[in-house]
Coordinates of C-alpha atoms in Angstrom, one line a residue:
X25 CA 22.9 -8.3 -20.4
X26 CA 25.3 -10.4 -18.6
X27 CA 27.0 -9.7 -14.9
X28 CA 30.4 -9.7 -13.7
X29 CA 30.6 -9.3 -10.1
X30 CA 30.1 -6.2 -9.1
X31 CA 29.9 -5.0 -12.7
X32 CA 26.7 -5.1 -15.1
X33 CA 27.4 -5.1 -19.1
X34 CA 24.6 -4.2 -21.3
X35 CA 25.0 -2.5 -25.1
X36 CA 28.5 -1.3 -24.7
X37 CA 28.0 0.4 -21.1
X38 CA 29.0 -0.8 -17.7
X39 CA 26.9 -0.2 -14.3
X40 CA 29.1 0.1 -11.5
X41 CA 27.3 -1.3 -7.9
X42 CA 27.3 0.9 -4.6
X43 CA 28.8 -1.0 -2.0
X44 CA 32.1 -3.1 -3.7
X45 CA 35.0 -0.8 -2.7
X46 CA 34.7 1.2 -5.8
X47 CA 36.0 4.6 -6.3
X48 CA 34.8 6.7 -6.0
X49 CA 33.8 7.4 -2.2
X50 CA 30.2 8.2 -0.9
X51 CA 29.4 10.1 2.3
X52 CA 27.4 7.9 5.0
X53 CA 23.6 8.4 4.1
X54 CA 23.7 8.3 0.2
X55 CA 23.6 5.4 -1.9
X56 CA 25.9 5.3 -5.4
X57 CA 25.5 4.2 -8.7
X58 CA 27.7 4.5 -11.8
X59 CA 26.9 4.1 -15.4
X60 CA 30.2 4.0 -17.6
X61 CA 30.3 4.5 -21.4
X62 CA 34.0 3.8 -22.6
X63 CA 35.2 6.4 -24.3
X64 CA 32.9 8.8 -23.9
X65 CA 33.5 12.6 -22.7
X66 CA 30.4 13.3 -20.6
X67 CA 30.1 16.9 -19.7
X68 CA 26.5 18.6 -19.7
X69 CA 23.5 17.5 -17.6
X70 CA 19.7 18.6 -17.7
X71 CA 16.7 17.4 -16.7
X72 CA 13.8 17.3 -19.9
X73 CA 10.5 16.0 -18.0
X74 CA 11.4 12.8 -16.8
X75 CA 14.9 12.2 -19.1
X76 CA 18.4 12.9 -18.3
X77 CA 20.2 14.9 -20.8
X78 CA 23.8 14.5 -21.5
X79 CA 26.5 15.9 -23.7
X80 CA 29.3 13.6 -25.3
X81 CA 32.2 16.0 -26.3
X82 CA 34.3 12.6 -27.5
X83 CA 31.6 11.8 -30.0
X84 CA 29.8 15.3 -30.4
X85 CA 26.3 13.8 -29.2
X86 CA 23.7 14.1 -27.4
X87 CA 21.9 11.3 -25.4
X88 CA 18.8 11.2 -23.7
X89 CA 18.2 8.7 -20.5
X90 CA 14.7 7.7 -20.7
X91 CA 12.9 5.5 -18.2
X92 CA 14.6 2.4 -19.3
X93 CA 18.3 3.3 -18.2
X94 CA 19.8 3.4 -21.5
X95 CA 21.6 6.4 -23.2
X96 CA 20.4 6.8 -26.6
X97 CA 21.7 9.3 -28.6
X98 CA 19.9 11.4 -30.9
X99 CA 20.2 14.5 -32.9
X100 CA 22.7 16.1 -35.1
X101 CA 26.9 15.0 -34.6
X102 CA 28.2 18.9 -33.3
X103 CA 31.2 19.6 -34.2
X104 CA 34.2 18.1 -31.5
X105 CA 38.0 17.8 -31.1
X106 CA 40.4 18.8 -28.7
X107 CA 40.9 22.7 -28.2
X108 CA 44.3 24.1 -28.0
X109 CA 45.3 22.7 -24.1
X110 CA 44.4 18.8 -25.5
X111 CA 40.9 19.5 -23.2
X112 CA 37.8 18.2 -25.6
X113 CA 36.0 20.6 -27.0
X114 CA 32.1 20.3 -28.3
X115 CA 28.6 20.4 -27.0
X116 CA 29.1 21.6 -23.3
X117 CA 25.6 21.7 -22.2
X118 CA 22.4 21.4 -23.2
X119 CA 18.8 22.4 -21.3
X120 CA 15.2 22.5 -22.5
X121 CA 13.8 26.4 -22.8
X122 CA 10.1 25.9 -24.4
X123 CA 10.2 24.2 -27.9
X124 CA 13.9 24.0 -28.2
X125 CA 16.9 22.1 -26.8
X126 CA 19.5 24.9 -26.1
X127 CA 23.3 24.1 -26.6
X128 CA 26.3 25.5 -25.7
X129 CA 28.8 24.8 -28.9
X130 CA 32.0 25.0 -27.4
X131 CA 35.3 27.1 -29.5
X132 CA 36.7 25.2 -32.8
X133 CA 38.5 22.5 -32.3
X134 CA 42.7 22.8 -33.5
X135 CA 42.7 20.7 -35.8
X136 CA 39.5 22.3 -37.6
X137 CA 38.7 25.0 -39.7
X138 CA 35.8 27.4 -38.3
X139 CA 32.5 26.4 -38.4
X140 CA 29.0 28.4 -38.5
X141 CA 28.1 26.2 -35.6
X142 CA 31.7 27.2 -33.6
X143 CA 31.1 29.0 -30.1
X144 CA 28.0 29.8 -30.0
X145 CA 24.3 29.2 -28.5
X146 CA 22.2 27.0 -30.8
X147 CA 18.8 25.7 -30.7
X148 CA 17.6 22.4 -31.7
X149 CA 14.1 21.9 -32.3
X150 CA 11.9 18.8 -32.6
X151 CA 12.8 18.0 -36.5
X152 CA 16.3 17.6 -35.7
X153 CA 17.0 21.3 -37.0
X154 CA 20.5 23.6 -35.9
X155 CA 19.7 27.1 -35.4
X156 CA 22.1 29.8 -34.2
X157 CA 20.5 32.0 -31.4
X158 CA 24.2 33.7 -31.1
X159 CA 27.4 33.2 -32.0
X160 CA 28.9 36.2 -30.4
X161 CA 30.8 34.3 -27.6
X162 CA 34.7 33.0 -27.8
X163 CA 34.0 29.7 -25.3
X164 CA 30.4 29.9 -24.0
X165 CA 31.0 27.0 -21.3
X166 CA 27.5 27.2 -19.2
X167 CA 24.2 28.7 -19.3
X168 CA 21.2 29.3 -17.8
X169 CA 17.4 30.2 -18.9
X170 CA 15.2 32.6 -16.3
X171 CA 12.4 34.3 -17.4
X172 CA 13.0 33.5 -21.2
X173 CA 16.7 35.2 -20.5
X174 CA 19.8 33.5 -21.3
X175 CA 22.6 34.1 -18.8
X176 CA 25.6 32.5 -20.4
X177 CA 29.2 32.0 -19.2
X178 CA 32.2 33.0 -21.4
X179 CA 35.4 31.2 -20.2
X180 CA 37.6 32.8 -22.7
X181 CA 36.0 36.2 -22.2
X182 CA 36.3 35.9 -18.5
X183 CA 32.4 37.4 -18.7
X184 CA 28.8 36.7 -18.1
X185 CA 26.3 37.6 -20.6
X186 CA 23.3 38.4 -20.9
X187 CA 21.1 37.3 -24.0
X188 CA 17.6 38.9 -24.7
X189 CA 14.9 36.5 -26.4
X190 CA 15.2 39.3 -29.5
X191 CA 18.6 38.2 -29.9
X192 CA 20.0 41.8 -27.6
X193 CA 23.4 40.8 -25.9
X194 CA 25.2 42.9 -23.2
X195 CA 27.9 42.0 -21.1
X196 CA 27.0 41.7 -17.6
X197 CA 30.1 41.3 -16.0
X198 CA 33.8 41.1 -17.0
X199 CA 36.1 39.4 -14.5
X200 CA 39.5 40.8 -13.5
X201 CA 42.5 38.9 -13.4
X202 CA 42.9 37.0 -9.7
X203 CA 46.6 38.0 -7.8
X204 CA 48.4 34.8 -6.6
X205 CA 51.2 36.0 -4.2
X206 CA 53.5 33.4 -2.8
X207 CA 52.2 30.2 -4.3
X208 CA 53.8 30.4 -7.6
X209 CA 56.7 30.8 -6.4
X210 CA 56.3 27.0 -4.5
X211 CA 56.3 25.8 -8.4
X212 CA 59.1 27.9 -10.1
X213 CA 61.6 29.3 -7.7
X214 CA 63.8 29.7 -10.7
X215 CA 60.9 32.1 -12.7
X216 CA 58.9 33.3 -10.3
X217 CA 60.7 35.4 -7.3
X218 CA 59.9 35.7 -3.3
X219 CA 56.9 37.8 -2.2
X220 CA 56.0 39.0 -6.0
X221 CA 52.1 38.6 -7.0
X222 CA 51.2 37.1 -9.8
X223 CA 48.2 37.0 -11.9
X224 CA 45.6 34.5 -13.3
X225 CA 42.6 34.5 -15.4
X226 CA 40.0 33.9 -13.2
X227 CA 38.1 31.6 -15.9
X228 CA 34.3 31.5 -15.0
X229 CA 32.7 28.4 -15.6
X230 CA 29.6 27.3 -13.3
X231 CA 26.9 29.1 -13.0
X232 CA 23.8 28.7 -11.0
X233 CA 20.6 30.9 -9.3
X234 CA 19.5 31.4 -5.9
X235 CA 17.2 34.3 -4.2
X236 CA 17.6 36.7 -7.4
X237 CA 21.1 36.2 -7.6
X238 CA 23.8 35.0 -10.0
X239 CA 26.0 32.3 -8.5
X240 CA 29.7 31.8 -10.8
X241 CA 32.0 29.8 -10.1
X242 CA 36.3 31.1 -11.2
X243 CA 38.1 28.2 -11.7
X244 CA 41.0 29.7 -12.1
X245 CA 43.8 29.9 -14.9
X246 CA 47.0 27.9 -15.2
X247 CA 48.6 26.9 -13.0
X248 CA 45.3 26.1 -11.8
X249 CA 46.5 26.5 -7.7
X250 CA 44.9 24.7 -5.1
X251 CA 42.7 26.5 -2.7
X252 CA 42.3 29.5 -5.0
X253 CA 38.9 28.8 -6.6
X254 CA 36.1 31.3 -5.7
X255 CA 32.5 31.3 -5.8
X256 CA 31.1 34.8 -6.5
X257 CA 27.3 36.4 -7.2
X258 CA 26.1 39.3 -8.4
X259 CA 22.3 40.5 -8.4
X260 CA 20.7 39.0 -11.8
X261 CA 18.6 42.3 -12.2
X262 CA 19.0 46.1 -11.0
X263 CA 21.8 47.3 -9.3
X264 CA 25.3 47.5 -10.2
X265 CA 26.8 43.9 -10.7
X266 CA 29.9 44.2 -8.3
X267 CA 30.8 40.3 -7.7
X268 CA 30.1 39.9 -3.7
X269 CA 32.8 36.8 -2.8
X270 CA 30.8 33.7 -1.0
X271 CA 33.0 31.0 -1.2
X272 CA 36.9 30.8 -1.3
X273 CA 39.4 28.1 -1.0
X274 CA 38.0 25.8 -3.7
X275 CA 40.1 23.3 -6.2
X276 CA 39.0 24.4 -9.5
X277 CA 35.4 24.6 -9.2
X278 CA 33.8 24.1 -12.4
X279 CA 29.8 23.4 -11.6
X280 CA 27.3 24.6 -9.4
X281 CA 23.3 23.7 -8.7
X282 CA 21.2 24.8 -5.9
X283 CA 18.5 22.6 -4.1
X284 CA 15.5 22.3 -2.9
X285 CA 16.5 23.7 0.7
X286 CA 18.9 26.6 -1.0
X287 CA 21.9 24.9 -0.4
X288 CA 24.8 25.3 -2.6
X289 CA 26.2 22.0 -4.5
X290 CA 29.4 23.2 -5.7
X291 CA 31.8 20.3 -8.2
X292 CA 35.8 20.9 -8.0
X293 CA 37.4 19.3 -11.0
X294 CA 40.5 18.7 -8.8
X295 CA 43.8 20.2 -8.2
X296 CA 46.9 20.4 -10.7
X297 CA 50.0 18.5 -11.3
X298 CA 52.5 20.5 -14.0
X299 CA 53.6 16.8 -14.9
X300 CA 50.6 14.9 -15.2
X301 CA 47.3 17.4 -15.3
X302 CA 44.6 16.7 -13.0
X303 CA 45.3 14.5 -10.4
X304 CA 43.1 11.0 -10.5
X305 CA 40.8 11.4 -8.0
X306 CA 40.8 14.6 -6.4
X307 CA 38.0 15.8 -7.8
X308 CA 34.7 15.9 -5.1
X309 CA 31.4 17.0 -4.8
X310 CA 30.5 20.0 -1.6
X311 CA 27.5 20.6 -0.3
X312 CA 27.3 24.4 1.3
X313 CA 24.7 24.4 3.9
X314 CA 22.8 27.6 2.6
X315 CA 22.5 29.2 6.7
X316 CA 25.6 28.2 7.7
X317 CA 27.8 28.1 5.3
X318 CA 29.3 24.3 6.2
X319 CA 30.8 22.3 3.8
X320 CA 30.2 18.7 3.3
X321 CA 31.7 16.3 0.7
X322 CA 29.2 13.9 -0.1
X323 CA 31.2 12.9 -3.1
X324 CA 34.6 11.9 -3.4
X325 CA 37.7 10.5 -5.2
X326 CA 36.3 11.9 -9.0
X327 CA 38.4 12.3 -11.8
X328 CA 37.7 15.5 -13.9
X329 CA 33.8 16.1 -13.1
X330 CA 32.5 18.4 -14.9
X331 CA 28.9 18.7 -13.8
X332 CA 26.6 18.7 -11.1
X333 CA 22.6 18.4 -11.6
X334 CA 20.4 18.3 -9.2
X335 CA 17.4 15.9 -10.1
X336 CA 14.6 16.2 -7.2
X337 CA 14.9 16.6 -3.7
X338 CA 17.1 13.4 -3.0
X339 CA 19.1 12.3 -6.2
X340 CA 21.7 14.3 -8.0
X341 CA 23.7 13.4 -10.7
X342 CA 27.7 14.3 -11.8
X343 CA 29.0 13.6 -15.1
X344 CA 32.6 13.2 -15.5
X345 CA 34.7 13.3 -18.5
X346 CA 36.3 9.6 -18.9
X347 CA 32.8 8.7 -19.2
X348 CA 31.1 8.0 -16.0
X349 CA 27.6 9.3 -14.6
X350 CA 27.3 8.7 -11.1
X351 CA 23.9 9.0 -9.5
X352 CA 23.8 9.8 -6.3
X353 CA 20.9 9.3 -3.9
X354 CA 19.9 10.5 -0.5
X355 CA 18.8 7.7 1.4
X356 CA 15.3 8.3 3.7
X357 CA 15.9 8.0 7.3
X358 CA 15.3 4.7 9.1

């Protein structure tokens, strides 16, 4: 290991210091630190006892983050590539449900043929061995596990479903398209005219649980307008699953995790540039005060996160997909 700076190298990754006038920008009260894996696409986070899962969808890996620091990867190489936007495509997420590491396998890459590990929800158990739980999703982007059910977000679908342990699947929920009226128009006079409304896929991605209900975040289709990203629920059990709207005005949210005290961590991946994609650095972590509703950022300046876990009561951890991790820590009052 050798230091430079502010910067630590050790076996190819890079650990970033709070405190140097690094992005990207902590609220007052938590402490920040980055580990950086060049390039690497980190997108899914879980907690297995006291590891850190992750997902690589540059490499199609999974690593594990033991006790030592170091991300070790392990497991089978999931199919990976780019999907038909240029995003990457692969293992989304992964989460520990009893003897098994779940896996969200993400839609075939374009420059692949089909796979019988393509869009679906595998299992990988202790030997190292790929089983299918389902494969009848188009883009299953997040998941959850509650009571041995799987409540798994299609993106492509624009749907929540809803798999049994005895491999039953319904559809929950099937999102509408979302009416832009106006903004559009800001972007295109020439294609789009005056006081029309305009539609968008609403694109679920996040998804999270709090007092019996679903929490899902809609990202929003292209052109992925600022301000229009919502955060709906629905009740996970009984009743009729009409989406109740509980958060609006969001930049592409695309994660969400619930704490200790109910309150709502919600990741935006950032707002849209026709010319250059995501803007660097407008991504940002929100914290939603579960009474009141406020919203805090006590992360700022990210660059396409793509997930928010929450590890204990004071640390939380986002991954983001040029290869960072950034731990995040609430610091005890004086």
């Amino acid at each position: 290991m050798r230091s430079l700076g502010a910067l630590t190298v050790a076996a190819g990754f890079l650990f970033l210091a709070t405190g140097v006038g690094a992005e990207p920008a902590v609220a007052p009260g938590y402490r920040l630190d980055t580990l950086s894996m060049p390039g690497a696409a980190f997108s899914g986070l879980s907690r297995d006892g006291e590891d850190l899962l992750v997902t690589d969808l540059a490499s199609g890996r999974l690593y594990r983050r033991g006790a030592d620091g170091r991300l070790v990867a392990f497991g089978p190489i999931f199919p990976h590539g780019r999907d038909v936007i240029g995003d990457p495509t692969g293992p989304y997420r992964v989460a520990r449900a009893g003897d098994v590491l779940v896996v969200a396998q993400g839609w075939t890459p374009v420059d692949s043929d089909e796979g019988a590990l393509d869009h679906a929800l595998l299992a990988l158990d202790r030997a190292g061995k790929v089983g299918v739980i389902s494969r009848d999703f188009w883009n299953p982007f997040d998941f959850i596990v509650a009571d041995g059910i799987y409540y798994v977000i299609d993106s492509a679908r624009n749907s929540v479903e809803r798999l049994q342990a005895d491999g039953r699947k319904d559809t929950i929920l099937t999102f509408r398209r979302m009416g832009e009226a106006g903004a559009l128009r800001n972007l295109s006079p020439t294609e789009f005219a005056e006081g029309e409304n305009y539609e968008v896929d609403a694109v679920p991605t996040g998804i999270g649980l709090r007092e019996g209900r679903l929490f899902i975040a809609l990202f929003g289709g292209f052109p992925f307008l600022a301000g229009t990203g919502k955060i709906v629920s629905i009740p996970r059990a009984g009743g009729v699953p009409i989406p109740r709207l509980d958060v609006e005005g969001l930049n592409a949210p695309v994660s969400i995790a619930v704490n200790g005290d109910g309150d709502m961590l919600v990741l935006e991946h950032g707002t849209f540039d026709q010319q250059d994609g995501f803007r660097k650095g407008s991504g940002r972590l929100l914290r939603l005060d579960n009474m009141t509703g406020h919203r805090t950022v006590i992360l700022d300046g990210l660059t396409r996160p793509v997930s928010v876990l929450v590890w204990d009561e004071r640390r939380f951890v986002v991954s983001e997909l040029d290869g960072n991790l950034h731990f995040l820590t609430r610091e005890a009052a004086p």
